[in-house]
Amino acid sequence: MPTLVSFTIDNLGDAADLQRGKITAPRPAGSNQALEQGYPALLELLARDGINATCFVEGWSVRQYPRQVQQLLGLGHQLGMHGWQHEECAQLSNAEITELATR
């Protein structure tokens, strides 16, 4: 019987840092190590071993980084929504969660 393992990957790019006020604008191309080095290295590792993951991506990031999102999907990974900018969902009302998901 094969062993089943669940991989989830959380956060793509600058959404969480923007939401939390750590930065005031998206980092310019070439300066976001997580997005430009970390994700490609992780995707390469997963591809090497034939592993698919579910990547939880913020709605903001889908708009900001469509090429990276298309790459995730093209490699066979699943996409899950992680709020608009990585909000703490437990602190939001149902109406706020619905608004973010609809956006």
Coordinates of N, CA and C in Angstrom, one line a residue:
M1 N 0.8 -1.2 0.0 CA 0.0 0.0 0.0 C 0.9 1.2 0.0
P2 N 0.6 2.2 -0.9 CA 1.4 3.4 -0.9 C 1.2 4.3 0.3
T3 N 2.2 5.1 0.6 CA 2.0 6.0 1.7 C 1.5 7.3 1.1
L4 N 0.5 7.9 1.8 CA 0.0 9.2 1.3 C 0.4 10.3 2.3
V5 N 0.9 11.4 1.7 CA 1.4 12.5 2.5 C 0.7 13.8 1.9
S6 N 0.3 14.7 2.8 CA -0.3 15.9 2.3 C 0.7 17.1 2.4
F7 N 0.9 17.8 1.3 CA 1.8 19.0 1.3 C 0.9 20.2 1.1
T8 N 1.0 21.2 1.9 CA 0.4 22.5 1.6 C 1.5 23.5 1.7
I9 N 1.3 24.5 0.8 CA 2.3 25.6 0.7 C 1.5 26.9 0.9
D10 N 2.0 27.8 1.8 CA 1.2 28.9 2.2 C 1.9 30.2 1.8
N11 N 1.2 31.1 1.2 CA 1.7 32.5 0.9 C 2.5 32.5 -0.3
L12 N 2.2 33.5 -1.2 CA 3.0 33.7 -2.4 C 3.3 35.2 -2.5
G13 N 4.6 35.5 -2.4 CA 5.0 36.9 -2.6 C 4.8 37.8 -1.5
D14 N 4.3 39.0 -1.8 CA 4.3 40.1 -0.8 C 2.9 40.3 -0.1
A15 N 1.9 39.5 -0.4 CA 0.6 39.8 0.2 C 0.6 40.0 1.7
A16 N 1.2 39.0 2.4 CA 1.1 39.0 3.8 C 1.9 40.2 4.4
D17 N 3.1 40.5 3.8 CA 3.9 41.6 4.3 C 3.2 43.0 4.1
L18 N 2.5 43.1 3.0 CA 1.7 44.3 2.7 C 0.5 44.4 3.7
Q19 N -0.2 43.3 3.9 CA -1.3 43.3 4.9 C -0.9 43.7 6.3
R20 N 0.3 43.3 6.7 CA 0.8 43.5 8.0 C 1.6 44.8 8.2
G21 N 1.7 45.5 7.1 CA 2.4 46.8 7.2 C 3.9 46.7 7.2
K22 N 4.5 45.5 6.9 CA 5.9 45.3 6.9 C 6.6 46.0 5.7
I23 N 5.9 46.1 4.6 CA 6.3 46.8 3.4 C 5.1 47.7 2.9
T24 N 5.4 48.7 2.1 CA 4.3 49.6 1.7 C 4.0 49.4 0.2
A25 N 4.8 48.6 -0.5 CA 4.6 48.4 -1.9 C 5.2 47.0 -2.3
P26 N 4.7 46.4 -3.3 CA 5.3 45.1 -3.7 C 6.8 45.3 -4.0
R27 N 7.6 44.3 -3.7 CA 9.0 44.4 -4.0 C 9.3 44.4 -5.5
P28 N 10.2 45.2 -5.9 CA 10.5 45.2 -7.4 C 11.0 43.9 -7.9
A29 N 10.9 43.6 -9.1 CA 11.4 42.4 -9.7 C 12.8 42.2 -9.4
G30 N 13.2 41.0 -9.0 CA 14.5 40.6 -8.7 C 14.9 40.8 -7.2
S31 N 13.9 41.3 -6.4 CA 14.3 41.5 -5.0 C 13.4 40.7 -4.0
N32 N 12.6 39.8 -4.5 CA 11.7 39.0 -3.7 C 12.2 37.5 -3.7
Q33 N 13.1 37.2 -2.8 CA 13.8 35.9 -2.8 C 12.8 34.8 -2.6
A34 N 11.8 34.9 -1.8 CA 10.8 33.8 -1.6 C 10.1 33.5 -2.9
L35 N 9.7 34.5 -3.6 CA 9.0 34.3 -4.9 C 9.9 33.9 -6.0
E36 N 11.0 34.5 -6.1 CA 11.9 34.3 -7.3 C 12.9 33.2 -7.1
Q37 N 13.2 32.8 -5.9 CA 14.2 31.7 -5.7 C 13.5 30.6 -4.9
G38 N 12.8 30.9 -3.9 CA 12.2 29.9 -3.0 C 11.2 29.0 -3.7
Y39 N 10.2 29.7 -4.4 CA 9.1 28.9 -5.1 C 9.7 28.1 -6.2
P40 N 10.6 28.6 -7.1 CA 11.1 27.8 -8.1 C 11.9 26.6 -7.6
A41 N 12.7 26.8 -6.5 CA 13.4 25.6 -5.9 C 12.5 24.6 -5.4
L42 N 11.5 25.0 -4.7 CA 10.5 24.1 -4.1 C 9.8 23.3 -5.2
L43 N 9.3 24.0 -6.2 CA 8.6 23.4 -7.3 C 9.5 22.4 -8.1
E44 N 10.8 22.7 -8.2 CA 11.8 21.8 -8.8 C 11.9 20.5 -7.9
L45 N 12.0 20.7 -6.6 CA 12.1 19.6 -5.7 C 10.9 18.7 -5.8
L46 N 9.7 19.3 -5.8 CA 8.5 18.5 -5.9 C 8.4 17.8 -7.2
A47 N 8.8 18.4 -8.3 CA 8.7 17.8 -9.6 C 9.7 16.7 -9.7
R48 N 10.9 16.8 -9.1 CA 11.9 15.8 -9.2 C 11.4 14.5 -8.6
D49 N 10.6 14.6 -7.6 CA 10.0 13.4 -6.9 C 8.6 13.1 -7.3
G50 N 8.0 13.8 -8.3 CA 6.7 13.5 -8.8 C 5.6 13.8 -7.7
I51 N 5.8 14.8 -6.9 CA 4.9 15.2 -5.8 C 4.1 16.4 -6.2
N52 N 2.8 16.3 -6.1 CA 1.9 17.4 -6.2 C 1.5 18.0 -4.9
A53 N 1.3 19.3 -4.8 CA 1.0 20.0 -3.6 C -0.2 20.9 -3.8
T54 N -0.8 21.3 -2.7 CA -1.9 22.3 -2.8 C -1.3 23.6 -2.3
C55 N -1.3 24.6 -3.1 CA -0.7 25.9 -2.8 C -1.8 26.9 -2.5
F56 N -1.8 27.4 -1.2 CA -2.8 28.3 -0.8 C -2.3 29.7 -1.1
V57 N -2.9 30.4 -2.0 CA -2.5 31.6 -2.6 C -3.5 32.7 -2.3
E58 N -3.1 33.9 -2.0 CA -4.0 35.0 -1.7 C -4.5 35.5 -3.1
G59 N -5.8 36.0 -3.0 CA -6.3 36.6 -4.2 C -5.5 37.7 -4.8
W60 N -4.9 38.6 -3.9 CA -4.0 39.6 -4.4 C -2.9 39.1 -5.2
S61 N -2.3 38.0 -4.7 CA -1.1 37.4 -5.4 C -1.5 36.8 -6.7
V62 N -2.7 36.3 -6.9 CA -3.2 35.8 -8.2 C -3.2 36.9 -9.2
R63 N -3.6 38.1 -8.8 CA -3.6 39.2 -9.7 C -2.2 39.8 -9.9
Q64 N -1.4 39.8 -8.9 CA 0.0 40.4 -8.9 C 1.0 39.5 -9.7
Y65 N 0.8 38.1 -9.5 CA 1.8 37.2 -10.1 C 1.1 36.1 -10.9
P66 N 0.4 36.5 -11.9 CA -0.4 35.5 -12.7 C 0.5 34.4 -13.4
R67 N 1.7 34.8 -13.8 CA 2.7 33.8 -14.4 C 3.0 32.7 -13.4
Q68 N 3.3 33.1 -12.2 CA 3.7 32.1 -11.2 C 2.5 31.2 -10.9
V69 N 1.3 31.7 -10.8 CA 0.1 30.9 -10.5 C -0.1 30.0 -11.7
Q70 N 0.0 30.4 -12.9 CA -0.2 29.6 -14.1 C 0.9 28.4 -14.0
Q71 N 2.1 28.8 -13.6 CA 3.1 27.7 -13.5 C 2.7 26.7 -12.5
L72 N 2.2 27.1 -11.3 CA 1.8 26.1 -10.3 C 0.7 25.2 -10.9
L73 N -0.2 25.7 -11.6 CA -1.3 24.9 -12.2 C -0.8 24.0 -13.3
G74 N 0.1 24.6 -14.1 CA 0.6 23.9 -15.2 C 1.5 22.7 -14.8
L75 N 2.0 22.7 -13.6 CA 2.8 21.6 -13.1 C 1.9 20.6 -12.4
G76 N 0.6 20.8 -12.3 CA -0.3 19.8 -11.7 C -0.6 20.0 -10.3
H77 N -0.2 21.2 -9.7 CA -0.5 21.5 -8.3 C -1.9 22.0 -8.2
Q78 N -2.5 21.9 -7.1 CA -3.8 22.5 -6.8 C -3.7 23.8 -6.2
L79 N -4.7 24.6 -6.4 CA -4.7 26.0 -5.9 C -5.8 26.2 -4.9
G80 N -5.5 26.7 -3.8 CA -6.5 27.0 -2.8 C -6.4 28.5 -2.5
M81 N -7.5 29.1 -2.1 CA -7.5 30.5 -1.8 C -7.2 30.8 -0.3
H82 N -6.3 31.7 -0.1 CA -5.9 32.1 1.3 C -6.2 33.5 1.6
G83 N -7.5 33.9 1.5 CA -7.9 35.2 1.7 C -7.5 36.2 0.6
W84 N -7.6 37.4 0.8 CA -7.2 38.4 -0.2 C -5.7 38.8 0.0
Q85 N -5.3 39.1 1.2 CA -3.9 39.4 1.5 C -3.4 38.7 2.8
H86 N -3.8 37.4 2.9 CA -3.3 36.6 4.0 C -3.9 37.1 5.4
E87 N -5.1 37.5 5.4 CA -5.8 38.0 6.6 C -5.9 36.8 7.6
E88 N -6.1 37.2 8.9 CA -6.3 36.2 9.9 C -7.8 36.0 9.9
C89 N -8.2 34.9 9.3 CA -9.7 34.6 9.0 C -10.4 34.5 10.3
A90 N -9.8 34.0 11.4 CA -10.5 33.8 12.7 C -10.9 35.2 13.2
Q91 N -10.3 36.3 12.8 CA -10.6 37.6 13.3 C -11.7 38.3 12.4
L92 N -12.1 37.7 11.3 CA -13.0 38.3 10.4 C -14.4 37.8 10.6
S93 N -15.4 38.6 10.2 CA -16.8 38.2 10.3 C -17.1 37.4 9.0
N94 N -18.2 36.6 9.1 CA -18.6 35.9 7.9 C -18.8 36.8 6.7
A95 N -19.3 38.0 6.9 CA -19.5 38.9 5.8 C -18.2 39.4 5.2
E96 N -17.2 39.6 6.1 CA -15.9 40.0 5.6 C -15.2 38.9 4.8
I97 N -15.4 37.7 5.3 CA -14.8 36.5 4.6 C -15.4 36.3 3.2
T98 N -16.8 36.5 3.2 CA -17.5 36.4 1.9 C -17.1 37.5 0.9
E99 N -16.9 38.7 1.4 CA -16.5 39.8 0.6 C -15.1 39.5 0.0
L100 N -14.1 39.0 0.8 CA -12.8 38.7 0.3 C -12.8 37.6 -0.7
A101 N -13.6 36.6 -0.5 CA -13.7 35.5 -1.4 C -14.3 35.9 -2.7
T102 N -15.3 36.8 -2.7 CA -16.0 37.3 -3.8 C -15.0 38.2 -4.7
R103 N -14.2 39.0 -4.0 CA -13.3 39.9 -4.7 C -12.4 39.1 -5.6

